[in-house]
Coordinates of N, CA and C and ligand atoms in Angstrom, one line a residue:
X1 N 142.7 129.8 62.5 CA 142.6 129.4 61.1 C 143.8 128.5 60.7
X2 N 143.6 127.6 59.8 CA 144.7 126.7 59.4 C 145.7 127.5 58.7
X3 N 147.0 127.1 58.9 CA 148.1 127.7 58.1 C 148.3 126.9 56.9
X4 N 148.2 127.5 55.7 CA 148.3 126.7 54.5 C 149.5 127.0 53.7
X5 N 149.8 126.1 52.7 CA 151.0 126.3 51.9 C 150.9 127.6 51.2
X6 N 152.0 128.3 51.2 CA 152.1 129.6 50.6 C 151.8 130.8 51.5
X7 N 151.2 130.5 52.6 CA 150.9 131.5 53.6 C 152.2 132.0 54.3
X8 N 152.2 133.3 54.7 CA 153.3 133.7 55.5 C 153.2 133.0 56.9
X9 N 154.3 132.4 57.4 CA 154.3 131.8 58.7 C 154.0 132.8 59.7
X10 N 153.0 132.6 60.5 CA 152.7 133.6 61.6 C 153.8 133.8 62.5
X11 N 154.0 135.1 62.9 CA 155.1 135.4 63.8 C 154.7 135.4 65.2
X12 N 155.6 135.2 66.1 CA 155.2 135.2 67.6 C 156.5 135.4 68.4
X13 N 156.3 135.8 69.6 CA 157.3 135.8 70.6 C 157.0 134.9 71.7
X14 N 157.9 134.0 72.1 CA 157.6 133.0 73.1 C 158.8 132.6 73.9
X15 N 158.5 132.1 75.1 CA 159.6 131.5 76.0 C 160.0 130.2 75.4
X16 N 161.3 130.0 75.4 CA 161.9 128.7 74.9 C 163.0 128.2 75.9
X17 N 163.5 127.0 75.6 CA 164.6 126.5 76.4 C 165.9 127.3 76.2
X18 N 165.9 128.2 75.2 CA 167.0 129.0 74.9 C 166.7 130.5 75.1
X19 N 165.7 130.7 76.0 CA 165.3 132.1 76.3 C 164.1 132.6 75.4
X20 N 163.7 133.8 75.7 CA 162.6 134.3 75.0 C 163.0 134.7 73.6
X21 N 162.3 134.3 72.6 CA 162.7 134.7 71.2 C 161.5 135.1 70.4
X22 N 161.8 135.9 69.4 CA 160.9 136.3 68.3 C 161.1 135.3 67.1
X23 N 160.1 134.7 66.7 CA 160.3 133.6 65.7 C 160.9 134.1 64.4
X24 N 160.4 135.2 63.8 CA 161.0 135.7 62.6 C 162.4 136.2 62.7
X25 N 162.7 136.8 63.9 CA 164.1 137.3 64.1 C 165.0 136.1 64.3
X26 N 164.6 135.1 65.0 CA 165.4 133.9 65.3 C 165.7 133.2 64.0
X27 N 164.7 133.1 63.1 CA 164.8 132.4 61.9 C 165.7 133.1 60.9
X28 N 165.5 134.4 60.8 CA 166.3 135.2 59.9 C 166.0 134.8 58.4
X29 N 167.1 134.7 57.6 CA 166.9 134.3 56.2 C 167.1 132.8 56.0
X30 N 167.2 132.0 57.1 CA 167.3 130.6 57.0 C 166.0 129.9 56.6
X31 N 166.0 128.7 56.3 CA 164.8 127.9 56.3 C 164.5 127.4 57.8
X32 N 163.3 127.0 58.1 CA 163.1 126.5 59.4 C 162.1 125.4 59.4
X33 N 162.2 124.5 60.4 CA 161.2 123.5 60.7 C 160.7 123.8 62.1
X34 N 159.4 124.0 62.1 CA 158.6 124.2 63.4 C 157.8 123.0 63.6
X35 N 158.0 122.3 64.7 CA 157.2 121.1 64.9 C 156.7 121.0 66.3
X36 N 155.5 120.5 66.5 CA 154.9 120.4 67.8 C 154.8 118.9 68.2
X37 N 154.8 118.6 69.5 CA 154.5 117.3 70.0 C 153.6 117.4 71.2
X38 N 152.9 116.3 71.5 CA 151.8 116.5 72.5 C 152.2 116.9 73.9
X39 N 153.2 116.3 74.6 CA 153.4 116.7 76.0 C 154.9 116.4 76.3
X40 N 155.4 117.0 77.4 CA 156.7 116.6 77.9 C 156.5 115.3 78.7
X41 N 157.6 114.6 78.9 CA 157.7 113.3 79.6 C 156.7 112.3 79.0
X42 N 156.7 112.2 77.7 CA 155.9 111.2 77.0 C 156.9 110.4 76.2
X43 N 156.6 109.1 76.0 CA 157.7 108.2 75.4 C 158.0 108.6 73.9
X44 N 157.0 108.7 73.1 CA 157.3 108.9 71.6 C 158.0 110.3 71.5
X45 N 157.5 111.3 72.2 CA 158.1 112.6 72.1 C 159.6 112.6 72.5
X46 N 159.9 111.8 73.5 CA 161.3 111.7 74.0 C 162.2 111.2 72.8
X47 N 161.7 110.2 72.1 CA 162.5 109.6 71.0 C 162.6 110.7 69.9
X48 N 161.5 111.4 69.7 CA 161.5 112.3 68.5 C 162.5 113.5 68.8
X49 N 162.6 114.0 70.0 CA 163.4 115.1 70.3 C 164.9 114.7 70.2
X50 N 165.2 113.5 70.6 CA 166.6 112.9 70.5 C 166.9 112.8 69.0
X51 N 166.0 112.3 68.2 CA 166.2 112.1 66.8 C 166.5 113.4 66.1
X52 N 165.7 114.4 66.4 CA 166.0 115.7 65.8 C 167.3 116.3 66.2
X53 N 167.7 116.2 67.5 CA 168.9 116.6 68.0 C 170.1 116.0 67.2
X54 N 170.0 114.7 67.0 CA 171.0 113.9 66.3 C 171.2 114.4 64.8
X55 N 170.1 114.9 64.3 CA 170.1 115.3 62.8 C 170.4 116.8 62.7
X56 N 170.6 117.5 63.8 CA 170.8 119.0 63.7 C 171.9 119.4 62.6
X57 N 173.0 118.7 62.6 CA 174.0 119.0 61.5 C 173.4 118.8 60.1
X58 N 172.6 117.8 59.9 CA 172.0 117.6 58.6 C 171.0 118.7 58.2
X59 N 170.3 119.2 59.2 CA 169.4 120.4 58.9 C 170.3 121.6 58.7
X60 N 171.3 121.8 59.5 CA 172.2 123.0 59.3 C 172.8 122.9 57.9
X61 N 173.2 121.7 57.4 CA 173.8 121.6 56.1 C 172.8 122.1 55.0
X62 N 171.5 122.1 55.3 CA 170.5 122.6 54.4 C 170.0 124.0 54.8
X63 N 170.9 124.7 55.6 CA 170.6 126.1 56.0 C 169.2 126.1 56.7
X64 N 168.9 125.1 57.5 CA 167.6 125.0 58.1 C 167.7 124.9 59.6
X65 N 167.0 125.8 60.3 CA 167.0 125.8 61.8 C 165.8 125.0 62.2
X66 N 165.9 124.3 63.4 CA 164.8 123.5 63.9 C 164.3 124.1 65.2
X67 N 163.0 124.1 65.5 CA 162.4 124.6 66.7 C 161.2 123.7 67.1
X68 N 161.1 123.2 68.3 CA 160.0 122.4 68.7 C 159.0 123.2 69.6
X69 N 157.9 122.6 69.8 CA 156.9 123.2 70.7 C 156.2 122.2 71.5
X70 N 156.0 122.5 72.8 CA 155.0 121.7 73.5 C 154.3 122.6 74.5
X71 N 153.1 122.2 74.9 CA 152.2 123.0 75.7 C 152.6 123.1 77.2
X72 N 153.7 122.4 77.5 CA 154.1 122.5 78.9 C 155.0 123.7 79.2
X73 N 155.2 124.0 80.5 CA 156.0 125.2 80.8 C 157.5 124.9 80.6
X74 N 158.2 126.0 80.5 CA 159.7 125.9 80.2 C 160.4 125.1 81.3
X75 N 160.0 125.2 82.6 CA 160.6 124.5 83.7 C 160.5 123.0 83.4
X76 N 159.4 122.5 82.9 CA 159.2 121.1 82.6 C 160.2 120.7 81.5
X77 N 160.3 121.6 80.5 CA 161.2 121.3 79.3 C 162.6 121.1 79.9
X78 N 163.0 122.0 80.8 CA 164.4 121.9 81.3 C 164.6 120.6 82.1
X79 N 163.6 120.2 82.9 CA 163.7 118.9 83.7 C 163.7 117.7 82.7
X80 N 163.0 117.8 81.6 CA 162.9 116.7 80.7 C 164.2 116.4 79.9
X81 N 165.0 117.5 79.7 CA 166.2 117.4 78.9 C 167.1 116.3 79.3
X82 N 167.2 116.1 80.7 CA 168.1 115.0 81.2 C 167.6 113.7 80.7
X83 N 166.3 113.4 80.7 CA 165.7 112.2 80.2 C 166.0 112.0 78.7
X84 N 165.9 113.0 77.9 CA 166.1 112.9 76.5 C 167.6 112.5 76.2
X85 N 168.5 113.1 76.9 CA 169.9 112.8 76.8 C 170.2 111.3 77.2
X86 N 169.6 111.0 78.4 CA 169.8 109.6 78.9 C 169.3 108.5 78.0
X87 N 168.1 108.8 77.4 CA 167.4 107.7 76.6 C 168.0 107.7 75.2
X88 N 168.2 108.8 74.6 CA 168.6 108.8 73.2 C 170.1 109.1 72.9
X89 N 170.8 109.6 74.0 CA 172.2 109.9 73.8 C 172.4 111.2 73.1
X90 N 171.4 112.0 72.9 CA 171.5 113.3 72.3 C 170.9 114.4 73.2
X91 N 171.7 115.4 73.4 CA 171.1 116.5 74.2 C 170.3 117.5 73.3
X92 N 169.3 118.1 74.0 CA 168.5 119.0 73.2 C 169.3 120.2 72.8
X93 N 169.5 120.3 71.5 CA 170.4 121.4 71.0 C 169.7 122.4 70.1
X94 N 168.4 122.5 70.3 CA 167.6 123.5 69.6 C 166.5 124.0 70.5
X95 N 166.0 125.1 70.2 CA 165.0 125.7 71.2 C 163.7 124.9 71.2
X96 N 163.1 124.7 72.4 CA 161.8 124.1 72.5 C 160.9 125.1 73.2
X97 N 159.9 125.5 72.4 CA 158.9 126.5 72.9 C 158.0 126.0 74.0
X98 N 157.9 126.8 75.0 CA 156.9 126.5 76.1 C 155.6 127.3 75.8
X99 N 154.6 126.5 75.6 CA 153.3 127.2 75.2 C 152.1 126.8 76.0
X100 N 152.2 127.0 77.4 CA 151.2 126.6 78.3 C 149.8 127.2 78.0
X101 N 149.8 128.4 77.5 CA 148.5 129.0 77.2 C 148.0 128.7 75.7
X102 N 148.8 127.9 75.0 CA 148.5 127.4 73.6 C 148.3 128.6 72.6
X103 N 149.0 129.6 72.9 CA 148.9 130.8 72.0 C 149.5 130.5 70.7
X104 N 150.7 129.9 70.7 CA 151.4 129.6 69.4 C 150.7 128.4 68.7
X105 N 150.3 127.4 69.6 CA 149.6 126.3 69.0 C 148.3 126.7 68.3
X106 N 147.6 127.6 68.9 CA 146.4 128.0 68.2 C 146.6 128.8 67.0
X107 N 147.7 129.6 67.0 CA 148.1 130.4 65.8 C 148.4 129.5 64.6
X108 N 148.9 128.3 64.9 CA 149.3 127.4 63.9 C 148.3 126.2 63.7
X109 N 147.2 126.3 64.5 CA 146.2 125.2 64.4 C 146.7 123.9 64.8
X110 N 147.5 123.8 65.8 CA 148.2 122.6 66.2 C 147.3 121.8 67.2
X111 N 146.2 122.3 67.7 CA 145.3 121.6 68.6 C 144.1 121.1 67.8
X112 N 143.9 119.8 67.6 CA 142.8 119.3 66.9 C 141.8 118.7 67.9
X113 N 140.8 119.4 68.2 CA 139.9 119.0 69.4 C 139.4 117.5 69.2
X114 N 139.2 117.1 68.0 CA 138.6 115.7 67.9 C 139.7 114.6 68.2
X115 N 140.9 115.1 68.2 CA 142.0 114.2 68.6 C 142.3 114.3 70.1
X116 N 142.5 115.6 70.5 CA 142.7 115.9 71.9 C 142.4 117.4 72.2
X117 N 141.6 117.6 73.3 CA 141.3 119.0 73.6 C 142.4 119.8 74.1
X118 N 143.4 119.1 74.7 CA 144.4 119.7 75.5 C 145.8 119.7 74.9
X119 N 146.1 118.7 74.2 CA 147.5 118.5 73.7 C 147.6 118.9 72.2
X120 N 148.8 119.2 71.8 CA 149.0 119.5 70.4 C 149.2 118.1 69.6
X121 N 148.8 118.1 68.4 CA 149.1 116.9 67.6 C 150.5 117.1 67.1
X122 N 151.0 116.1 66.3 CA 152.4 116.2 65.8 C 152.4 117.0 64.5
X123 N 152.4 118.3 64.6 CA 152.4 119.1 63.4 C 153.9 119.4 62.9
X124 N 154.0 119.6 61.6 CA 155.3 120.0 61.1 C 155.0 121.1 60.1
X125 N 155.8 122.2 60.2 CA 155.8 123.3 59.2 C 157.2 123.5 58.7
X126 N 157.4 123.4 57.4 CA 158.7 123.7 56.8 C 158.5 125.1 56.2
X127 N 159.3 126.0 56.6 CA 159.2 127.4 56.2 C 160.4 127.9 55.5
X128 N 160.2 128.5 54.3 CA 161.3 128.9 53.5 C 162.0 130.1 53.9
X129 N 163.1 130.5 53.2 CA 163.9 131.7 53.6 C 163.0 132.9 53.5
X130 N 162.0 132.8 52.6 CA 161.1 134.0 52.4 C 159.9 134.0 53.5
X131 N 160.0 133.2 54.5 CA 159.0 133.1 55.6 C 157.7 132.5 55.1
X132 N 157.6 131.9 53.9 CA 156.4 131.3 53.4 C 156.4 129.8 53.8
X133 N 155.2 129.3 54.1 CA 155.1 127.9 54.4 C 155.2 127.0 53.2
X134 N 156.1 126.1 53.2 CA 156.4 125.3 52.0 C 155.8 123.9 52.2
X135 N 155.6 123.4 53.4 CA 155.1 122.1 53.6 C 154.5 122.0 55.0
X136 N 153.4 121.2 55.1 CA 152.8 121.0 56.4 C 152.6 119.5 56.5
X137 N 152.7 118.9 57.7 CA 152.4 117.5 57.9 C 151.7 117.4 59.3
X138 N 150.8 116.5 59.4 CA 150.1 116.3 60.7 C 150.1 114.8 61.0
X139 N 150.7 114.4 62.1 CA 150.7 113.0 62.6 C 149.9 113.0 63.9
X140 N 149.3 111.8 64.2 CA 148.7 111.7 65.5 C 149.7 111.4 66.6
X141 N 149.3 111.5 67.8 CA 150.2 111.4 69.0 C 150.8 110.0 69.0
X142 N 150.1 109.0 68.5 CA 150.6 107.6 68.6 C 151.7 107.3 67.6
X143 N 152.0 108.1 66.6 CA 152.9 107.8 65.5 C 154.1 108.8 65.5
X144 N 155.2 108.3 65.8 CA 156.4 109.2 65.8 C 156.8 109.4 64.3
X145 N 157.4 110.6 64.1 CA 157.7 111.0 62.7 C 159.0 110.4 62.2
X146 N 159.2 110.4 60.9 CA 160.5 110.0 60.3 C 161.2 111.3 59.9
X147 N 162.2 111.7 60.6 CA 162.8 112.9 60.4 C 163.8 112.9 59.2
X148 N 164.2 111.7 58.8 CA 165.0 111.5 57.6 C 164.1 111.9 56.4
X149 N 162.9 111.6 56.5 CA 161.9 111.9 55.4 C 161.8 113.5 55.3
X150 N 161.9 114.1 56.4 CA 161.8 115.6 56.4 C 163.1 116.2 55.7
X151 N 164.2 115.6 55.9 CA 165.4 116.0 55.2 C 165.3 115.8 53.7
X152 N 164.7 114.7 53.4 CA 164.5 114.4 51.9 C 163.5 115.4 51.3
X153 N 162.5 115.8 52.1 CA 161.5 116.7 51.6 C 162.2 118.1 51.4
X154 N 163.0 118.5 52.4 CA 163.7 119.8 52.3 C 164.6 119.8 51.1
X155 N 165.3 118.7 50.8 CA 166.1 118.6 49.6 C 165.2 118.9 48.3
X156 N 164.1 118.3 48.3 CA 163.2 118.5 47.1 C 162.7 120.0 47.1
X157 N 162.3 120.5 48.2 CA 161.7 121.8 48.3 C 162.8 122.9 47.8
X158 N 164.0 122.6 48.3 CA 165.1 123.6 47.9 C 165.5 123.5 46.5
X159 N 165.5 122.3 46.0 CA 165.9 122.1 44.6 C 164.8 122.6 43.6
X160 N 163.5 122.3 44.0 CA 162.4 122.8 43.1 C 162.2 124.3 43.2
X161 N 162.7 124.9 44.2 CA 162.6 126.4 44.3 C 163.7 127.0 43.4
X162 N 164.7 126.3 43.1 CA 165.8 126.9 42.3 C 165.7 126.6 40.8
X163 N 165.0 125.4 40.5 CA 165.0 125.0 39.1 C 163.5 124.7 38.8
X164 N 163.2 124.7 37.5 CA 161.8 124.4 37.0 C 161.6 122.9 37.0
X165 N 161.8 122.2 38.1 CA 161.6 120.8 38.1 C 160.7 120.4 39.3
X166 N 160.3 119.1 39.2 CA 159.6 118.5 40.3 C 160.3 117.1 40.6
X167 N 160.0 116.6 41.8 CA 160.7 115.3 42.1 C 159.6 114.2 42.2
X168 N 160.0 113.0 41.6 CA 159.0 111.9 41.5 C 158.9 111.2 42.8
X169 N 158.0 110.2 42.9 CA 157.8 109.4 44.1 C 159.1 108.8 44.6
X170 N 159.3 108.9 45.9 CA 160.5 108.2 46.5 C 161.8 108.8 46.1
X171 N 161.8 109.9 45.4 CA 163.0 110.6 45.0 C 164.0 110.8 46.1
X172 N 165.3 110.7 45.8 CA 166.3 111.1 46.8 C 167.3 112.0 46.1
X173 N 168.0 112.8 46.9 CA 169.0 113.8 46.5 C 169.9 113.1 45.5
X174 N 170.1 113.7 44.3 CA 171.1 113.1 43.3 C 170.4 112.3 42.2
X175 N 169.1 111.9 42.5 CA 168.4 111.1 41.4 C 167.8 112.0 40.4
X176 N 167.4 111.4 39.3 CA 166.8 112.2 38.2 C 165.5 112.9 38.6
X177 N 165.2 114.0 38.0 CA 164.1 114.8 38.3 C 163.2 115.0 37.1
X178 N 162.0 115.6 37.3 CA 161.0 115.8 36.3 C 161.0 117.2 35.9
X179 N 160.9 117.5 34.6 CA 160.8 118.9 34.1 C 159.3 119.3 34.2
X180 N 159.1 120.4 34.8 CA 157.6 120.8 35.0 C 156.9 121.0 33.7
X181 N 155.7 120.7 33.6 CA 154.9 120.8 32.3 C 154.9 122.2 31.7
X182 N 155.1 123.2 32.5 CA 155.0 124.6 32.0 C 156.2 124.9 31.1
X183 N 157.3 124.1 31.2 CA 158.5 124.4 30.4 C 158.3 123.6 29.0
X184 N 158.4 124.4 27.9 CA 158.3 123.7 26.6 C 159.5 122.9 26.3
X185 N 159.4 121.9 25.4 CA 160.5 121.1 25.0 C 161.7 122.0 24.5
X186 N 161.4 123.0 23.8 CA 162.4 123.9 23.2 C 163.1 124.6 24.4
X187 N 162.4 125.1 25.3 CA 163.0 125.8 26.5 C 163.8 124.8 27.3
X188 N 163.2 123.6 27.5 CA 163.9 122.5 28.3 C 165.3 122.2 27.7
X189 N 165.4 122.2 26.4 CA 166.7 121.9 25.8 C 167.8 123.0 26.2
X190 N 167.3 124.2 26.4 CA 168.2 125.3 26.8 C 168.5 125.2 28.3
X191 N 167.5 124.9 29.1 CA 167.6 125.0 30.5 C 168.3 123.7 31.1
X192 N 168.2 122.6 30.4 CA 168.7 121.4 30.9 C 169.7 120.8 29.8
X193 N 170.9 121.4 29.8 CA 171.9 121.0 28.7 C 172.3 119.5 28.7
X194 N 172.0 118.8 29.8 CA 172.4 117.4 29.8 C 171.2 116.6 29.2
X195 N 170.2 117.2 28.7 CA 169.2 116.6 27.9 C 168.1 116.0 28.8
X196 N 167.1 115.4 28.1 CA 166.0 114.8 28.9 C 165.4 113.7 28.1
X197 N 164.7 112.8 28.8 CA 164.0 111.7 28.2 C 162.5 111.9 28.4
X198 N 161.8 111.9 27.2 CA 160.3 112.0 27.3 C 159.7 110.7 27.4
X199 N 159.3 110.2 28.6 CA 158.6 108.9 28.8 C 157.2 109.1 28.3
X200 N 156.6 110.2 28.4 CA 155.4 110.7 27.9 C 155.6 112.1 27.5
X201 N 154.7 112.7 26.7 CA 154.9 114.1 26.4 C 154.9 115.0 27.6
X202 N 154.2 114.5 28.7 CA 154.1 115.3 29.9 C 155.0 114.8 31.0
X203 N 155.8 113.8 30.7 CA 156.7 113.2 31.8 C 158.1 113.2 31.2
X204 N 158.8 114.3 31.4 CA 160.2 114.4 30.9 C 161.2 114.3 32.0
X205 N 162.1 113.4 31.9 CA 163.1 113.2 33.0 C 164.4 113.7 32.6
X206 N 165.1 114.4 33.6 CA 166.4 114.9 33.3 C 167.3 114.6 34.5
X207 N 168.6 114.6 34.3 CA 169.5 114.3 35.5 C 169.4 115.5 36.5
X208 N 169.6 115.2 37.8 CA 169.6 116.2 38.8 C 170.4 117.4 38.4
X209 N 169.8 118.6 38.3 CA 170.6 119.7 37.8 C 171.6 120.2 38.8
Ligands
BEZ301 C1 154.0 110.0 73.3 O1 154.7 111.0 73.0 O2 154.5 109.0 73.6 C2 152.5 110.1 73.4 C3 151.9 111.3 73.7 C4 150.5 111.3 73.8 C5 149.8 110.2 73.5 C6 150.4 109.0 73.1 C7 151.8 109.0 73.1

């Protein structure tokens, strides 16, 4: 069954490049990004894993752990690591789940048979400190993901979890935000002491809290 926003992220125990781990224990009270890619020794995936490795400090700054998944065995993952380092200049610095029996992939509905019977699509799950799914993304095998966008989304998810705000199109950390409609004008004056501009009665903008 599909894993949807607000669901508890399914737990599992699996072999990874950093040994056998239990997902919920490994994650602890951090946020996490769980992402799948189709196969080892494939070109787009090689670039993606290097890109995520390069951004590990940026994820860590957001108290977010990253973990990848592919349906190949862990021995293949270890052999592939050298290529990732050679091509991207970044060594794999986060666990990569080996899922040859597709147990975890099926748990998270990462195999889309009309795209491929055997390989996982490029799924992303952002999971909050409370183990609930906050965001899902699905890309096809042919399109590498933009992991800077993932950092941007995590900034929004974490900000909107703390304050009664939403973030507009193309928002970036530090920019003005939108006060959610459920907050009355009177309440907004108390909650947002720097004030707000009502562009419409339902569209009130306030500085980044
Ligand atoms: C890749 O990662 O490059 C890839 C994997 C499967 C199909 C197409 C591209």
